[in-house]
Amino acid sequence: MAPPVLRPENALKRADELISVGEPQAALQSLLDYITSRRIRFADPAAIEPIVFKFLELGVELKRGKVIKDGLYQYRKHVQSSTEGLKSVGAVSRRFIDLIEKKMSSEQAKANAEESTEEDLEGGVTPENLLISVYEQDQSVGGFNDEAVTSWLRFTWESYRTVLDLLRNNSQLEITYSGVVNRAMQFCLKYNRKNEFKRLADMLRQHLDAANYQQQKSKQYTVDLSDPDTLQRYLDQRILQVNVSVKLGLWHEAFRSIEDVHHLLSMSTRDPKPSVLANYYQNMAKVFFVSSNYLLNSVALQKFYDLYQQNPKATDEDFKFYASQLVLSALSIQQDDLPVVGYDPLARLAGFLNLESKPTRSQVIEAVSDSKIFSRADEPVKKLYELLNSDFDVNTLKESLASLLPELNSKSYFTQYVEPLKSFTIRKAFISASKQFGSIKLDELFEHTSLPSPFDLSPLDLEKSLLQAAMNDYVSFSIDHDAGVVSFMEDPFELLGGSTATNADDEQRNDDGYEETHVEEEPEPILTRNSAVRTQLIELAKALKETEGFPHASYVDKVRMARNELIRQNNAIIASEKEAAEERARQLEYEKQSASGVPLTAEQVVEERQRRMKEEKEAAEARMEAEARRRAEEKRERELAAINEKTMLKMIEDINAKGLIFIDPKEAKNMTLEKFKKLTVELVSKDKKDLDERMSHAFKRVDHIERAYRKLEAPLWEKDAQKQKERDLESYNKLKQMMVEKAKKDHEENLRIHDRLVKIYPSYLHFREKVIAAQKSQIEALRAENAAKLEAAKNARLQEVRQQRYNELIARRKEELAAKEHDDRQRMLQDRLTKERKERERVNKEKDEAARKQREIEEAVERTIKRNVSATPAPPVRSAPPARAAPPPRASNEQVASPAPQPEKKLTYAEKMKLRRAGRA
Amino acid sequence: MAAVFDDIRLEDIPVDDVDMQDLEETYAVERSIEFDRYVVVDGAPVAPEAKVGALQKVLTKLFSQAGSVVDMDVPVEEGRTKGHLFIEFEDAGAARRAIKMFNGKKLDVKHRLWVNGLDDMERYGRPDFSTEYREPVVPEFEATEYPRSWLQDETGRDQFVLQKGEMTAVFWNRNNLQPENVVEPRRNWSNSILNFSPHGTYLFSFHDQGIASWGGPQFKRLRRFAHPDVKAISMSSTEKYLVTFSSEPLEVSDEPNEACPFGPESRGHQLCIWDVATGVCVKTFALPPQQQLQWPMVKWSFDDKFCARLGPGAIAVYETEKNFQLLGGKVMKIEDVQDFSFAPKGIKLASNRPNDPPSTVMVYWTPESNNQSCKAVLIELPNRRVLRTINLVQVTDVSFHWQNQAEFLCVQVDRHTKSRKTIFTNMEICSLTAREFPFEKVEIKDRCMRFAWEPNSDRFVIISRSENVNDNPAIAKNVVSFYAPEKKVDKKGVIIDKELSIFKKWKLVRAIDGKFSNEITWSPAGRFVCVAAIGKIGSRNENIDFYDMDYPNTEKIINTATDVNATLRDVAHINYASATDYEWDPSGRYLAFWSSAWKHKAENGYKVFNLAGAIVREELITDFNNFFWRPRPDSLLSNSEKKKVRKNLKEWSAHFEEQDAMEADSATRELILKRRNWLDEWSKYREACKQTLSESGLSICDCVELSTKDEDCELVEEIRETVVEESTEEVPFFEE
């Protein structure tokens, strides 16, 4: 049954329903079907996401890794065309990882919890459930709990792998990718999955390779490694990888990771964060330490220390710790007084630390002795340093170390360097012993070199390290176990002769002359490899003996010299061989030129033959090569020619199809574009010329024929013209006849009609009268009617007009009246105002007058009072006038100017009259 | 308040000045007594008075067909009707219709009705009607100047007319030289265009009052054809008759008027046929009712013996020589006939006897109906014998293309597919000179837009247009196809299959697609054809293409088919985008294109090309309107004379070359004239000498017989050395 097309919400609902009825498998399938259907390609990823989440939840719950993988890949395929889609893929992946981790941790917890109880149940693995487990989906049938956790682990790991593969190498998903990488590494760390971690690292490496490869192809959303952020992310991943691998103790993996980091660092333009880098160097130091490469360990530590100095949080304590560690590490570096002949693998490793060449111990020691570091180191370390470097004495070593070591031993950083320091010290002790004693009793030597704990070694170990030192060529000795004597040798070539005597002889002879020895050895005819080596060495020894200071130098120095000499010789040999080869080549050349007729020796013949064979071979090779090249060239030319021919053929066909010009298609082979163009132009112009000629000829022909015709025609037209008048007359007559005939016919017809109609005429007249009468009366009636109507209409019109005019007149009159009235009113108003003003003026005047009179009266009264003051008591001031004289605050505007403002309106008529009378009085 | 206005009284308002004109007009009774609503009917049965009612009933019913009858007056005398009666119709139109419908109608075996208007009564019925015969007024005979005098031009030149603004001028064409005026340019010669008659004899001009004809050496006015407001004219095949059409119906007053060329029966007619030579109107027609106007409305047989008009469901054929009476007295009823066409020439039918005059042939077609297929029918006139019928199916339209000699007829059948969505064309080509009139079918996939026969030949060119391509007008999708009859020749070029000459099979010579071309024009002389895209202003490409159908160099032709009687070659491509019209000169040597200001205002002027597309003359003239050549009648030379000319073309050529050189350059002209003088002098001298010699009894032997035998010949070998250059150079001695 085809799954019905669903809307997103319905898809969810359906899944829920299926789960609720206990069909989670079906639900998962339905969700898978939905998210893998093509139509979601056009849907909004945001709408689909919840479904994918649901799907993932269910899938994780059911542990259907393959289904999930399928679903996720399909989903990515559908949505990856858009940026939103890719974002959604990222979100989905994160969600998936979240889910799986949650599940994993819960499972782990369950397993842990169960473990405790399980122990009591003493393992439920019974044959019965073993059988059941074979066909059950659920692997966690009793007794397989441990298995269950493992299977969950596997599931989780698979999921990581799926997701990483899903997210890899897409610039849009980079961040999610790096997040998942981190989580995957954490997972490995947490559950201690070393193998998985290795695989993970491999996978990441593959991804990076792919990214590098993709770089060249321009594809959408490719990872751009030139982007500093991206590179940084990758770098961080790798540094973490180093970190984790160190933590997991996967040294090999760590080393490979370091390689990766180094590669990325070389690409990066931006410096990584110091802290990260410091951590990286620390890890690196660890790796080198584990690989017992104390030299690089020390260098790495030194780098780390340099970076660590920038750490603002670092305490003096930390510094002391790291500085001491660094000094110790430097001290642990193996003796490297002897130069290495041949290839040194360390050189490559040094590259990882950005060192140009392999550092030497002395360089490192020197760097360490820098006050910045050295001053911060612990006191005992400093002492050790002094002891081992400047004032090393075999005799006092034991005592000084004895005092120093217990102190050092208490330091945490010391223990790991015990081993290298011990071996270093012992070796040094041996070397100095070898210098001091020509031969020494074994016990004595051991006594000398047995150091206090923790540098203590059993005599057997001591002997072993003595042998080791000899192997490394720092000392040379022979042990006589019977006597228990060790005799050190001073000369590295002592052994060559087999005995010291011969050696002495050699030396003596050497004094005598170089030639002799040579001669003496000459007769020995057998040239074995051994003897060749020996001769070589002897010669070396001879050469060395001549050098200054050699005889008196210590063994080590002698070895160093020898080695240096060897290196020099090697270089010289290489150079001379090179020269010889060149010379031989020149010789050959010359011989060839001078066509030697000189008889050759057998050897020369052989050589010559070999040389010739070689030459021939080379020549043949060269010939073959040339042949191949020529053939390729020819093939190319043939192909080009074929293409050319094809195109030309087409062009020729095209142009031929136009029909204007014709080029033989067989010519296509020899045609080039220029030739073709030239030919075309030529042919076209030729054709054009031809055409023009032919056309002008054609025109002339037609023209001339026509004119000739006309010339010949002229007399005929002349004849025709003669007949013109005749013809005109004829046609005229014909027409006239026709017209007359017609007229006659018409006339006859008319007559016939007349004959017929004349009979009707009387009744016609009668009818006519009747009609006239009828119509007349009708018309009369109409006229009368219309006259009446006209009259009425006229009257109506008059009435209407009259009324209208009347109305107009009335209106006009009304208007006039209104105007007049208005004017009147205006005038009246004016009059009144003037009147009032005059009145007021008059009243004021009167008042003034009254006031004056009043004052006079008052003055008179006062005078009287003054006169009668003693006689009569003061008369009561009863009159209002003074009070009234006081100006009232509310003077009306009009009377502001009046000297004595009188609010006349306030006065009643009676008062006015009173005033008037008073005024008059 | 009212009291204030006591002095104003309603009654006192003066109203004498009120205008009552309009009212008076409204109520005026202007009816006079009308008589045109009445008709008088004669020939009605004579019945007793008692039966008057029945009679009235019958007649009312009958006459109601023309219009509603208002009243009927049946005069009665002595208890019997008089056999005539008066009918009143509701309006004059009904009365006129009644006269037309029932005058002369047979009521029954014994009675024939005669219906007249009361005005007839007045005119003819009066007892004092003059019964005297009066001679018709025929204009006096005037001898005209020879109207074909232009054909007598010494150098055989052609004339053309230029119209520019109000000016019109007639010129002699002088190849690439400045044209020569025939007459002084005239102002306002015509209201609109001017037209030559088909053979160039007359020039017609349009005026408000009618048409005027002009002719003779000085283009004098010959006749006037007073048809007011003429819109279109056409000429009969032999220039005998002129057809004029006016959108206004003729108004003819009742009184016979000397000046009026129309009789009373012409009232309301719109088509007139005039005798060109005399200017007399010989026939008028009303327009056929409810029909699309299709010019020309009157078509003429090749010899002007018949003319025909298309009516609804009928073709009316008139005999011109019998006063334009209908052939056989009635129209040819052909149900649903769509179109017809006369053969442009008389046809010597294969069934005719050798001495029979050429037959007049007509072709018409009828569309598909329910029970009949579409038919195209060839009939012979005047006997109306059906010569051939072809049945066609799924037909949308049919058109006829006659070859100018009427040897072939192409019936172009536009057929639709069953879905009726696309239309394609079949061409049924009939050979009219062959027995049984075989039809050969040429099918094309697209719809044919233009078809053109080569004059006097059997080849044709079509332009077709594919309809199912997209509608972008910017894409050229017209296809120009050249067809020619199949030709099977053996290696020596001799035609193998003789039958092919009779039963022709047309083959596509070449189809050129992607063109805008919409017009085809063959040179009247044949061989050359020009295909042009007219009305495509703005096209930057060449829009005029000249082709030669008989290109002499058979290697350089663009044929796609080889076994055809054509060697096609495109000879010129010209860009003249503003061209609006074109016309070949009558001889087929020159093709004029012009851009008329009537159509648009861009680049008005004309260009004349020769038949091979080489430009001969061009002029840009503002307000240029029209260019047309004067047609020529058919040549009077017989075929044998023509053949002779072609045979002796070299001599003629020499002559004309000289003439042209003279025309072109005055120096040459003088030289030639001088030479001629010398020749004359010498021949005179020679004559004189001959004279003197003969007088003295001697004869001249100016012809010396030369022996051509070998022994008489001597081989003279002459070796001539020419020293081109001589130089001396001193060479220094090395050994010194």
PDB file of C-alpha atoms in Angstrom, chain A residues 610-624:
ATOM      1  CA  GLN A 610      78.823  -1.783 -21.776  1.00  0.00           C
ATOM      2  CA  ARG A 611      78.893   1.851 -22.407  1.00  0.00           C
ATOM      3  CA  ARG A 612      77.774   1.336 -25.965  1.00  0.00           C
ATOM      4  CA  MET A 613      75.048  -0.979 -24.907  1.00  0.00           C
ATOM      5  CA  LYS A 614      73.904   1.537 -22.421  1.00  0.00           C
ATOM      6  CA  GLU A 615      74.102   4.235 -24.991  1.00  0.00           C
ATOM      7  CA  GLU A 616      72.263   2.130 -27.476  1.00  0.00           C
ATOM      8  CA  LYS A 617      69.665   1.376 -24.943  1.00  0.00           C
ATOM      9  CA  GLU A 618      69.343   5.015 -24.117  1.00  0.00           C
ATOM     10  CA  ALA A 619      69.274   5.913 -27.752  1.00  0.00           C
ATOM     11  CA  ALA A 620      66.633   3.300 -28.398  1.00  0.00           C
ATOM     12  CA  GLU A 621      64.648   4.610 -25.533  1.00  0.00           C
ATOM     13  CA  ALA A 622      65.027   8.123 -26.776  1.00  0.00           C
ATOM     14  CA  ARG A 623      64.072   6.986 -30.243  1.00  0.00           C
ATOM     15  CA  MET A 624      61.049   5.221 -28.946  1.00  0.00           C
TER      16      MET A 624
END
